[in-house]
Tab-separated table of C-alpha atoms and ligand atoms in Angstrom:
chain	number	residue	atom	x	y	z
R	15	UNK	CA	14.515	-13.057	12.633
R	16	UNK	CA	16.806	-12.286	9.705
R	17	UNK	CA	14.558	-14.019	7.289
R	18	UNK	CA	14.422	-12.624	3.799
R	19	UNK	CA	11.198	-10.943	2.944
R	20	UNK	CA	8.942	-13.034	0.808
R	21	UNK	CA	8.191	-11.636	-2.564
R	22	UNK	CA	4.470	-11.237	-2.026
R	23	UNK	CA	4.925	-9.228	1.163
R	24	UNK	CA	4.750	-5.483	0.877
R	25	UNK	CA	7.307	-3.175	2.365
R	26	UNK	CA	5.709	-0.038	1.108
R	27	UNK	CA	7.169	2.974	-0.543
R	28	UNK	CA	6.296	5.115	-3.452
R	29	UNK	CA	8.184	6.773	-6.209
R	30	UNK	CA	9.436	10.232	-5.381
R	31	UNK	CA	6.722	12.454	-6.670
R	32	UNK	CA	6.637	16.069	-7.542
R	33	UNK	CA	3.568	18.053	-8.464
R	34	UNK	CA	4.684	17.692	-12.057
R	35	UNK	CA	5.552	14.197	-13.240
R	36	UNK	CA	9.323	13.835	-13.311
R	37	UNK	CA	9.826	10.086	-13.324
R	38	UNK	CA	11.960	9.093	-16.288
R	39	UNK	CA	10.082	6.683	-18.505
R	40	UNK	CA	12.094	4.226	-20.548
R	41	UNK	CA	8.982	3.550	-22.627
R	42	UNK	CA	6.168	5.758	-23.742
R	43	UNK	CA	3.453	5.836	-21.084
R	44	UNK	CA	0.610	3.314	-21.232
R	45	UNK	CA	-3.022	4.389	-21.209
R	46	UNK	CA	-4.495	3.380	-17.839
R	47	UNK	CA	-7.455	1.498	-19.325
R	48	UNK	CA	-5.139	-0.526	-21.607
R	49	UNK	CA	-2.906	-1.409	-18.685
R	50	UNK	CA	-5.898	-2.439	-16.589
R	51	UNK	CA	-7.160	-4.675	-19.392
R	52	UNK	CA	-3.790	-6.415	-19.681
R	53	UNK	CA	-3.529	-7.019	-15.921
R	54	UNK	CA	-7.132	-8.213	-15.742
R	55	UNK	CA	-6.524	-10.744	-18.514
R	56	UNK	CA	-3.373	-11.993	-16.806
R	57	UNK	CA	-5.111	-12.624	-13.470
R	58	UNK	CA	-8.094	-14.111	-15.240
R	59	UNK	CA	-5.820	-16.524	-17.086
R	60	UNK	CA	-4.033	-17.320	-13.815
R	61	UNK	CA	-7.256	-18.643	-12.282
R	62	UNK	CA	-9.115	-15.659	-10.849
R	63	UNK	CA	-12.761	-15.378	-11.816
R	64	UNK	CA	-13.832	-12.297	-13.805
R	65	UNK	CA	-14.760	-10.290	-10.745
R	66	UNK	CA	-11.531	-10.993	-8.846
R	67	UNK	CA	-9.329	-10.346	-11.869
R	68	UNK	CA	-11.078	-7.014	-12.410
R	69	UNK	CA	-10.757	-5.979	-8.746
R	70	UNK	CA	-7.044	-6.838	-8.507
R	71	UNK	CA	-6.252	-5.176	-11.843
R	72	UNK	CA	-8.182	-2.049	-10.934
R	73	UNK	CA	-6.455	-1.745	-7.556
R	74	UNK	CA	-2.970	-2.127	-9.026
R	75	UNK	CA	-3.569	0.372	-11.831
R	76	UNK	CA	-5.197	2.834	-9.406
R	77	UNK	CA	-2.022	2.619	-7.276
R	78	UNK	CA	0.024	3.564	-10.345
R	79	UNK	CA	-2.392	6.372	-11.107
R	80	UNK	CA	-1.972	7.651	-7.545
R	81	UNK	CA	1.793	7.656	-8.081
R	82	UNK	CA	2.484	4.751	-5.713
R	83	UNK	CA	4.236	2.625	-8.321
R	84	UNK	CA	5.661	0.356	-5.616
R	85	UNK	CA	2.094	-0.896	-5.064
R	86	UNK	CA	1.017	-0.883	-8.691
R	87	UNK	CA	1.351	-3.308	-11.593
R	88	UNK	CA	4.976	-3.926	-10.619
R	89	UNK	CA	3.454	-6.410	-8.130
R	90	UNK	CA	1.910	-8.584	-10.846
R	91	UNK	CA	4.845	-10.980	-11.163
R	92	UNK	CA	5.201	-11.366	-7.395
R	93	UNK	CA	1.472	-11.995	-6.954
R	94	UNK	CA	1.572	-14.700	-9.629
R	95	UNK	CA	4.579	-16.312	-7.950
R	96	UNK	CA	2.697	-16.301	-4.634
R	97	UNK	CA	-0.265	-17.880	-6.375
R	98	UNK	CA	1.944	-20.590	-7.828
R	99	UNK	CA	3.472	-21.457	-4.464
R	100	UNK	CA	0.061	-21.384	-2.757
R	101	UNK	CA	0.843	-18.368	-0.593
R	102	UNK	CA	-2.236	-16.605	-1.969
R	103	UNK	CA	-5.405	-18.483	-2.903
R	104	UNK	CA	-7.684	-17.392	-5.753
R	105	UNK	CA	-11.427	-16.721	-5.580
R	106	UNK	CA	-11.665	-16.398	-1.802
R	107	UNK	CA	-14.066	-14.047	-0.092
R	108	UNK	CA	-14.140	-12.204	3.210
R	109	UNK	CA	-15.442	-14.606	5.852
R	110	UNK	CA	-17.199	-13.135	8.881
R	111	UNK	CA	-15.901	-15.025	11.906
R	112	UNK	CA	-17.259	-12.677	14.555
R	113	UNK	CA	-20.240	-10.315	14.524
R	114	UNK	CA	-21.198	-8.106	17.452
R	115	UNK	CA	-23.174	-5.633	15.399
R	116	UNK	CA	-20.668	-2.872	15.085
R	117	UNK	CA	-17.647	-5.067	15.718
R	118	UNK	CA	-16.877	-7.353	12.798
R	119	UNK	CA	-14.069	-9.906	12.568
R	120	UNK	CA	-13.060	-11.038	9.089
R	121	UNK	CA	-10.827	-13.917	8.033
R	122	UNK	CA	-9.324	-13.409	4.584
R	123	UNK	CA	-8.313	-17.057	4.288
R	124	UNK	CA	-5.227	-15.940	2.324
R	125	UNK	CA	-7.285	-14.692	-0.600
R	126	UNK	CA	-6.224	-11.664	-2.631
R	127	UNK	CA	-6.123	-8.751	-0.196
R	128	UNK	CA	-7.780	-6.487	-2.764
R	129	UNK	CA	-10.921	-8.633	-2.775
R	130	UNK	CA	-10.955	-9.330	0.958
R	131	UNK	CA	-10.548	-5.662	1.925
R	132	UNK	CA	-13.015	-4.388	-0.655
R	133	UNK	CA	-15.719	-6.800	0.518
R	134	UNK	CA	-14.909	-5.985	4.155
R	135	UNK	CA	-15.199	-2.230	3.523
R	136	UNK	CA	-18.600	-2.833	1.909
R	137	UNK	CA	-19.711	-4.513	5.141
R	138	UNK	CA	-18.233	-1.668	7.200
R	139	UNK	CA	-20.190	0.898	5.166
R	140	UNK	CA	-23.459	-0.947	5.676
R	141	UNK	CA	-22.961	-1.261	9.436
R	142	UNK	CA	-21.498	2.199	10.054
R	143	UNK	CA	-24.411	3.850	8.266
R	144	UNK	CA	-26.790	2.251	10.732
R	145	UNK	CA	-24.749	2.245	13.930
R	146	UNK	CA	-22.538	5.295	13.464
R	147	UNK	CA	-19.385	3.373	14.237
R	148	UNK	CA	-17.823	0.127	13.058
R	149	UNK	CA	-14.605	-1.499	14.131
R	150	UNK	CA	-13.626	-4.169	11.638
R	151	UNK	CA	-10.659	-6.494	11.869
R	152	UNK	CA	-9.179	-8.429	8.971
R	153	UNK	CA	-6.710	-11.248	9.468
R	154	UNK	CA	-5.000	-13.545	6.983
R	155	UNK	CA	-5.464	-11.397	3.897
R	156	UNK	CA	-3.092	-11.498	0.994
R	157	UNK	CA	-1.205	-8.279	0.287
R	158	UNK	CA	-3.607	-5.397	0.972
R	159	UNK	CA	-1.814	-3.168	-1.513
R	160	UNK	CA	-2.226	0.597	-1.260
R	161	UNK	CA	-3.970	1.062	2.072
R	162	UNK	CA	-5.286	4.491	1.090
R	163	UNK	CA	-7.659	2.704	-1.297
R	164	UNK	CA	-9.623	1.400	1.700
R	165	UNK	CA	-9.876	4.860	3.263
R	166	UNK	CA	-11.079	6.150	-0.132
R	167	UNK	CA	-13.759	3.467	-0.354
R	168	UNK	CA	-15.135	4.468	3.059
R	169	UNK	CA	-14.821	8.196	2.372
R	170	UNK	CA	-16.806	7.793	-0.838
R	171	UNK	CA	-19.642	6.531	1.382
R	172	UNK	CA	-19.307	9.581	3.645
R	173	UNK	CA	-17.315	7.865	6.406
R	174	UNK	CA	-14.243	8.994	8.316
R	175	UNK	CA	-11.816	6.123	8.875
R	176	UNK	CA	-8.568	4.947	10.418
R	177	UNK	CA	-6.582	1.891	9.282
R	178	UNK	CA	-3.673	0.140	10.953
R	179	UNK	CA	-1.833	-2.627	9.091
R	180	UNK	CA	0.867	-5.159	9.907
R	181	UNK	CA	2.474	-8.089	8.131
R	182	UNK	CA	2.694	-11.204	10.252
R	183	UNK	CA	5.371	-13.794	9.824
R	184	UNK	CA	7.412	-12.253	7.054
R	185	UNK	CA	8.749	-8.944	5.792
R	186	UNK	CA	10.448	-7.925	9.039
R	187	UNK	CA	12.905	-5.193	7.989
R	188	UNK	CA	12.473	-2.266	10.419
R	189	UNK	CA	14.451	-1.665	13.642
R	190	UNK	CA	12.800	-0.426	16.830
R	191	UNK	CA	13.799	3.077	17.926
R	192	UNK	CA	17.093	2.771	19.785
R	193	UNK	CA	17.706	-0.707	18.340
R	194	UNK	CA	19.678	-2.088	15.445
R	195	UNK	CA	17.927	-5.395	14.731
R	196	UNK	CA	14.972	-6.041	12.450
R	197	UNK	CA	11.847	-6.364	14.548
R	198	UNK	CA	8.918	-4.826	12.616
R	199	UNK	CA	7.543	-4.634	9.082
R	200	UNK	CA	6.835	-1.311	7.381
R	201	UNK	CA	3.396	-1.263	9.071
R	202	UNK	CA	1.369	1.310	7.115
R	203	UNK	CA	-1.405	3.483	8.480
R	204	UNK	CA	-4.125	5.287	6.568
R	205	UNK	CA	-6.892	7.722	7.442
R	206	UNK	CA	-9.637	9.221	5.341
R	207	UNK	CA	-12.228	11.964	5.623
R	208	UNK	CA	-14.825	12.991	3.025
R	209	UNK	CA	-14.675	16.659	2.052
R	210	UNK	CA	-17.632	18.509	0.578
R	211	UNK	CA	-17.250	19.213	-3.129
R	212	UNK	CA	-13.725	17.903	-3.425
R	213	UNK	CA	-11.785	14.620	-3.229
R	214	UNK	CA	-11.432	13.181	0.292
R	215	UNK	CA	-8.527	13.888	2.582
R	216	UNK	CA	-6.439	10.686	2.573
R	217	UNK	CA	-3.360	10.077	4.675
R	218	UNK	CA	-1.620	6.893	3.511
R	219	UNK	CA	1.910	6.036	4.598
R	220	UNK	CA	4.318	3.406	5.787
R	221	UNK	CA	5.697	3.938	9.303
R	222	UNK	CA	9.245	3.288	8.055
R	223	UNK	CA	11.473	6.055	6.679
R	224	UNK	CA	11.790	4.305	3.343
R	225	UNK	CA	10.552	1.247	1.508
R	226	UNK	CA	12.904	-1.736	1.337
R	227	UNK	CA	12.375	-1.714	-2.430
R	228	UNK	CA	14.122	1.648	-2.714
R	229	UNK	CA	17.237	0.265	-0.994
R	230	UNK	CA	17.208	-2.685	-3.385
R	231	UNK	CA	16.988	-0.369	-6.388
R	232	UNK	CA	19.900	1.740	-5.071
R	233	UNK	CA	22.018	-1.395	-4.565
R	234	UNK	CA	21.273	-2.620	-8.090
R	235	UNK	CA	22.198	0.776	-9.524
R	236	UNK	CA	25.338	1.119	-7.403
R	237	UNK	CA	23.907	4.260	-5.754
R	238	UNK	CA	24.257	5.449	-2.183
R	239	UNK	CA	21.266	6.518	-0.124
R	240	UNK	CA	20.580	9.542	2.069
R	241	UNK	CA	21.737	9.124	5.654
R	242	UNK	CA	19.170	8.132	8.301
R	243	UNK	CA	17.293	5.662	6.091
R	244	UNK	CA	18.817	2.604	7.752
R	245	UNK	CA	21.506	1.362	10.131
R	246	UNK	CA	24.029	-1.404	9.492
R	247	UNK	CA	24.289	-4.511	11.655
R	248	UNK	CA	26.363	-2.554	14.190
R	249	UNK	CA	23.665	0.095	14.486
R	250	UNK	CA	25.658	2.753	12.645
R	251	UNK	CA	23.870	4.986	10.135
R	252	UNK	CA	24.866	3.815	6.661
R	253	UNK	CA	24.444	5.080	3.127
R	254	UNK	CA	25.744	1.882	1.501
R	255	UNK	CA	22.850	-0.380	0.395
R	256	UNK	CA	25.165	-3.409	0.559
R	257	UNK	CA	25.377	-2.932	4.325
R	258	UNK	CA	21.617	-3.398	4.493
R	259	UNK	CA	21.824	-6.762	2.699
R	260	UNK	CA	24.992	-7.982	4.502
R	261	UNK	CA	25.006	-10.966	6.868
R	262	UNK	CA	24.033	-9.967	9.526
R	263	UNK	CA	21.904	-7.378	7.767
R	264	UNK	CA	21.039	-3.774	8.468
R	265	UNK	CA	17.604	-2.452	9.388
R	266	UNK	CA	15.406	0.397	8.136
R	267	UNK	CA	14.560	3.078	10.701
R	268	UNK	CA	11.017	4.049	11.686
R	269	UNK	CA	9.925	7.489	10.441
R	270	UNK	CA	10.056	10.292	12.995
R	271	UNK	CA	12.265	8.510	15.518
R	272	UNK	CA	10.550	7.314	18.691
R	273	UNK	CA	7.187	8.713	17.558
R	274	UNK	CA	6.965	6.745	14.309
R	275	UNK	CA	8.271	3.722	16.156
R	276	UNK	CA	5.432	4.009	18.663
R	277	UNK	CA	2.847	4.118	15.867
R	278	UNK	CA	4.475	1.083	14.201
R	279	UNK	CA	4.248	-0.869	17.461
R	280	UNK	CA	0.566	-0.038	17.754
R	281	UNK	CA	0.067	-1.349	14.194
R	282	UNK	CA	1.346	-4.661	15.575
R	283	UNK	CA	-1.007	-4.463	18.553
R	284	UNK	CA	-4.101	-3.385	16.614
R	285	UNK	CA	-3.608	-5.256	13.318
R	286	UNK	CA	-1.675	-8.251	14.629
R	287	UNK	CA	-2.445	-9.038	18.268
R	288	UNK	CA	-6.093	-7.890	18.323
R	289	UNK	CA	-7.178	-9.349	14.965
R	290	UNK	CA	-5.684	-12.800	15.564
R	291	UNK	CA	-3.508	-12.392	12.486
R	292	UNK	CA	-0.467	-12.227	14.809
R	293	UNK	CA	2.299	-9.714	15.315
R	294	UNK	CA	5.837	-9.758	13.990
R	295	UNK	CA	7.020	-11.968	16.891
R	296	UNK	CA	9.452	-14.482	15.323
R	297	UNK	CA	7.605	-17.649	16.266
R	298	UNK	CA	4.853	-16.314	14.050
R	299	UNK	CA	7.195	-17.059	11.158
R	300	UNK	CA	5.861	-20.554	11.440
R	301	UNK	CA	2.674	-19.009	10.075
R	302	UNK	CA	2.173	-20.918	6.869
R	303	UNK	CA	1.855	-17.897	4.626
R	304	UNK	CA	2.659	-14.229	4.642
R	305	UNK	CA	-0.424	-12.239	5.596
R	306	UNK	CA	-1.454	-8.619	5.842
R	307	UNK	CA	-3.799	-7.841	8.728
R	308	UNK	CA	-5.755	-4.625	9.205
R	309	UNK	CA	-7.784	-2.938	11.928
R	310	UNK	CA	-10.283	-0.447	10.517
R	311	UNK	CA	-12.310	2.077	12.481
R	312	UNK	CA	-15.100	3.707	10.469
R	313	UNK	CA	-17.139	6.637	11.782
R	314	UNK	CA	-20.286	8.237	10.398
R	315	UNK	CA	-20.207	12.043	10.967
R	316	UNK	CA	-23.989	11.942	11.399
R	317	UNK	CA	-23.507	9.985	14.627
R	318	UNK	CA	-21.315	12.704	16.147
R	319	UNK	CA	-21.567	16.466	15.618
R	320	UNK	CA	-23.605	15.851	12.461
R	321	UNK	CA	-22.802	16.093	8.770
R	322	UNK	CA	-23.626	19.785	8.474
R	323	UNK	CA	-21.102	20.799	11.111
R	324	UNK	CA	-18.552	18.271	9.856
R	325	UNK	CA	-18.721	19.541	6.281
R	326	UNK	CA	-18.536	23.185	7.264
R	327	UNK	CA	-15.691	22.620	9.680
R	328	UNK	CA	-13.551	20.452	7.379
R	329	UNK	CA	-14.018	23.011	4.585
R	330	UNK	CA	-12.836	25.784	6.884
R	331	UNK	CA	-9.922	23.660	8.042
R	332	UNK	CA	-8.686	22.898	4.535
R	333	UNK	CA	-8.888	26.565	3.532
R	334	UNK	CA	-7.129	27.623	6.726
R	335	UNK	CA	-4.271	25.149	6.278
R	336	UNK	CA	-3.779	25.975	2.617
R	337	UNK	CA	-3.779	29.701	3.302
R	338	UNK	CA	-0.323	29.343	4.845
R	339	UNK	CA	2.402	31.067	2.866
R	340	UNK	CA	4.575	28.433	1.185
R	341	UNK	CA	7.921	27.799	2.862
R	342	UNK	CA	9.736	28.288	-0.434
R	343	UNK	CA	8.944	30.632	-3.253
R	344	UNK	CA	6.700	28.906	-5.809
R	345	UNK	CA	5.882	26.096	-3.366
R	346	UNK	CA	2.433	24.990	-2.276
R	347	UNK	CA	0.780	23.603	0.805
R	348	UNK	CA	-0.990	20.330	-0.018
R	349	UNK	CA	-3.417	18.488	2.224
R	350	UNK	CA	-3.020	14.710	2.688
R	351	UNK	CA	-4.123	12.918	-0.492
R	352	UNK	CA	-3.854	15.984	-2.723
R	353	UNK	CA	-0.586	14.860	-4.293
R	354	UNK	CA	-2.175	11.579	-5.351
R	355	UNK	CA	-5.162	13.388	-6.898
R	356	UNK	CA	-2.845	15.581	-8.962
R	357	UNK	CA	-0.669	12.727	-10.138
R	358	UNK	CA	-3.774	10.742	-11.010
R	359	UNK	CA	-5.027	13.527	-13.257
R	360	UNK	CA	-1.629	13.822	-14.949
R	361	UNK	CA	-1.416	10.099	-15.536
R	362	UNK	CA	-4.993	9.860	-16.797
R	363	UNK	CA	-4.101	12.585	-19.284
R	364	UNK	CA	-0.612	11.447	-20.238
R	365	UNK	CA	-0.548	7.727	-19.482
R	366	UNK	CA	1.287	5.722	-16.848
R	367	UNK	CA	5.069	5.699	-17.234
R	368	UNK	CA	6.473	2.238	-16.548
R	369	UNK	CA	10.121	1.315	-16.339
R	370	UNK	CA	11.570	-1.126	-18.838
R	371	UNK	CA	11.900	-3.973	-16.339
R	372	UNK	CA	8.222	-3.800	-15.403
R	373	UNK	CA	7.161	-3.710	-19.056
R	374	UNK	CA	9.340	-6.716	-19.823
R	375	UNK	CA	7.985	-8.648	-16.855
R	376	UNK	CA	4.404	-7.926	-17.890
R	377	UNK	CA	5.167	-8.827	-21.484
R	378	UNK	CA	6.711	-12.126	-20.387
R	379	UNK	CA	3.845	-12.978	-18.027
R	380	UNK	CA	1.242	-12.102	-20.640
R	381	UNK	CA	3.019	-14.163	-23.272
R	382	UNK	CA	3.080	-17.110	-20.842
R	383	UNK	CA	-0.734	-17.034	-20.831
R	384	UNK	CA	-0.990	-16.461	-24.576
R	385	UNK	CA	-2.195	-12.890	-24.042
R	386	UNK	CA	-1.237	-10.203	-26.491
R	387	UNK	CA	-1.997	-6.516	-26.375
R	388	UNK	CA	-0.701	-3.801	-28.668
R	389	UNK	CA	0.231	-1.552	-25.751
R	390	UNK	CA	2.459	-4.225	-24.341
R	391	UNK	CA	3.852	-6.070	-27.290
R	392	UNK	CA	4.746	-3.320	-29.663
R	393	UNK	CA	8.299	-2.022	-29.442
R	394	UNK	CA	7.759	1.107	-27.383
R	395	UNK	CA	10.069	4.084	-27.310
A	423	LIG	P1	4.664	8.520	1.040
A	423	LIG	O1	5.938	8.689	1.810
A	423	LIG	O2	4.632	8.911	-0.385
A	423	LIG	O3	3.544	9.316	1.865
A	423	LIG	C1	2.286	9.384	1.314
A	423	LIG	C2	1.412	10.312	2.157
A	423	LIG	O4	1.997	11.610	2.245
A	423	LIG	C3	0.076	10.484	1.461
A	423	LIG	O5	-0.941	10.650	2.414
A	423	LIG	C4	0.299	11.761	0.663
A	423	LIG	O6	-0.915	12.414	0.314
A	423	LIG	C5	1.133	12.568	1.606
A	423	LIG	N1	1.957	13.546	0.921
A	423	LIG	C6	2.859	13.304	-0.057
A	423	LIG	N2	3.435	14.438	-0.453
A	423	LIG	C7	2.891	15.433	0.297
A	423	LIG	C8	3.073	16.856	0.355
A	423	LIG	N3	3.939	17.490	-0.427
A	423	LIG	N4	2.346	17.563	1.245
A	423	LIG	C9	1.461	16.936	2.049
A	423	LIG	N5	1.243	15.596	2.051
A	423	LIG	C10	1.954	14.862	1.174
A	423	LIG	O7	4.119	7.029	1.109
A	423	LIG	P2	4.873	5.722	1.652
A	423	LIG	O8	5.039	5.805	3.118
A	423	LIG	O9	6.084	5.530	0.824
A	423	LIG	O10	3.785	4.596	1.302
A	423	LIG	C11	3.499	4.301	-0.072
A	423	LIG	C12	2.407	3.298	-0.219
A	423	LIG	O11	2.835	2.038	0.274
A	423	LIG	C13	1.116	3.630	0.517
A	423	LIG	O12	0.049	3.528	-0.407
A	423	LIG	C14	1.002	2.538	1.592
A	423	LIG	O13	-0.334	2.148	1.867
A	423	LIG	C15	1.743	1.410	0.916
A	423	LIG	N6	2.234	0.408	1.867
A	423	LIG	C16	1.605	-0.795	1.916
A	423	LIG	C17	2.083	-1.782	2.763
A	423	LIG	C18	1.405	-3.115	2.861
A	423	LIG	O14	1.845	-3.943	3.628
A	423	LIG	N7	0.344	-3.379	2.142
A	423	LIG	C19	3.203	-1.534	3.573
A	423	LIG	C20	3.794	-0.285	3.521
A	423	LIG	C21	3.314	0.689	2.661
């Protein structure tokens, strides 16, 4: 149970974002299109065909643009390591293993999650448009990255969606409510709704209080963490990151106490037990490779109250919510997904700030494939 998380598994988490970019950048920001070109060339050189390399690169850079750096190009090195050890397999496609019309079962065959999910969402769009509702399960996908991307893909086709994700076999770092031992992964959920004349509403979050990566960063920096992020092996709240990595280790808490815990458990049920990808039960650690699994429910507003009502009502709702007075002077009420839209615009304008370690890793990986790019290789300041 106390198995170390494998490097290709995701534990979620984003940088701490404010409406205005505040992340310190050790290097001058990189233009998004340059970064995407570098990542695409790296995956291409690593064995992905042109289409796959482009899809993976685009997903990672879009995660950076959204401000979720934990799911951006920082993953490149880990993905390549997974490729090398055979944990992820290149040039795989979503395989339909079950088809009941509006119930589709997909096997990702351990291909890149970005390709598997994108192809699966395309199928969901086609079916939902005809049948009004599609429930689509994905098992055995490589890391599915930023789950909000899949809600965005469906919303761009006019669909409302719900997504529940688990990680079978590896990446178990979260304690159940009332417990002190690691039993669950960070099990993200996402939901999306198209909005007329504006970007979609996208909820996209881990069900843990914090990403494991943030505890690792704090340990490396010698920092302490806010209380209530995790408990030590004795179940006591701890602020010392070393207590999390001790033997026996600590465990991250679910967000929102028993409520977040309940949602995390249903990620296991929906994404693990129902899809066939398997839950976090320890015997599943015999599963050959780490896998992300996802249950997606996609709904066409036309099949319910109709698009006209849906558009009018969601518009009214957004205006109503945002008309609340801010809790603090100068603050703002944002709807789910609005923060990401704002950060995206800032980063498209100003570039993507990457930390020195990520730049060096990318530089090293690119050099290993004989790839050079001015944005990466020049001494940046
Ligand atoms: P987070 O805590 O930053 O929460 C993000 C959500 O909160 C978004 O919907 C965002 O729009 C909303 N939000 C942020 N600030 C807001 C504000 N001021 N007002 C209103 N809403 C606001 O995200 P997280 O839980 O750290 O997750 C980060 C990423 O990690 C996500 O993209 C998630 O999909 C990903 N993840 C992936 C895996 C995996 O296994 N593939 C696992 C865990 C997490």
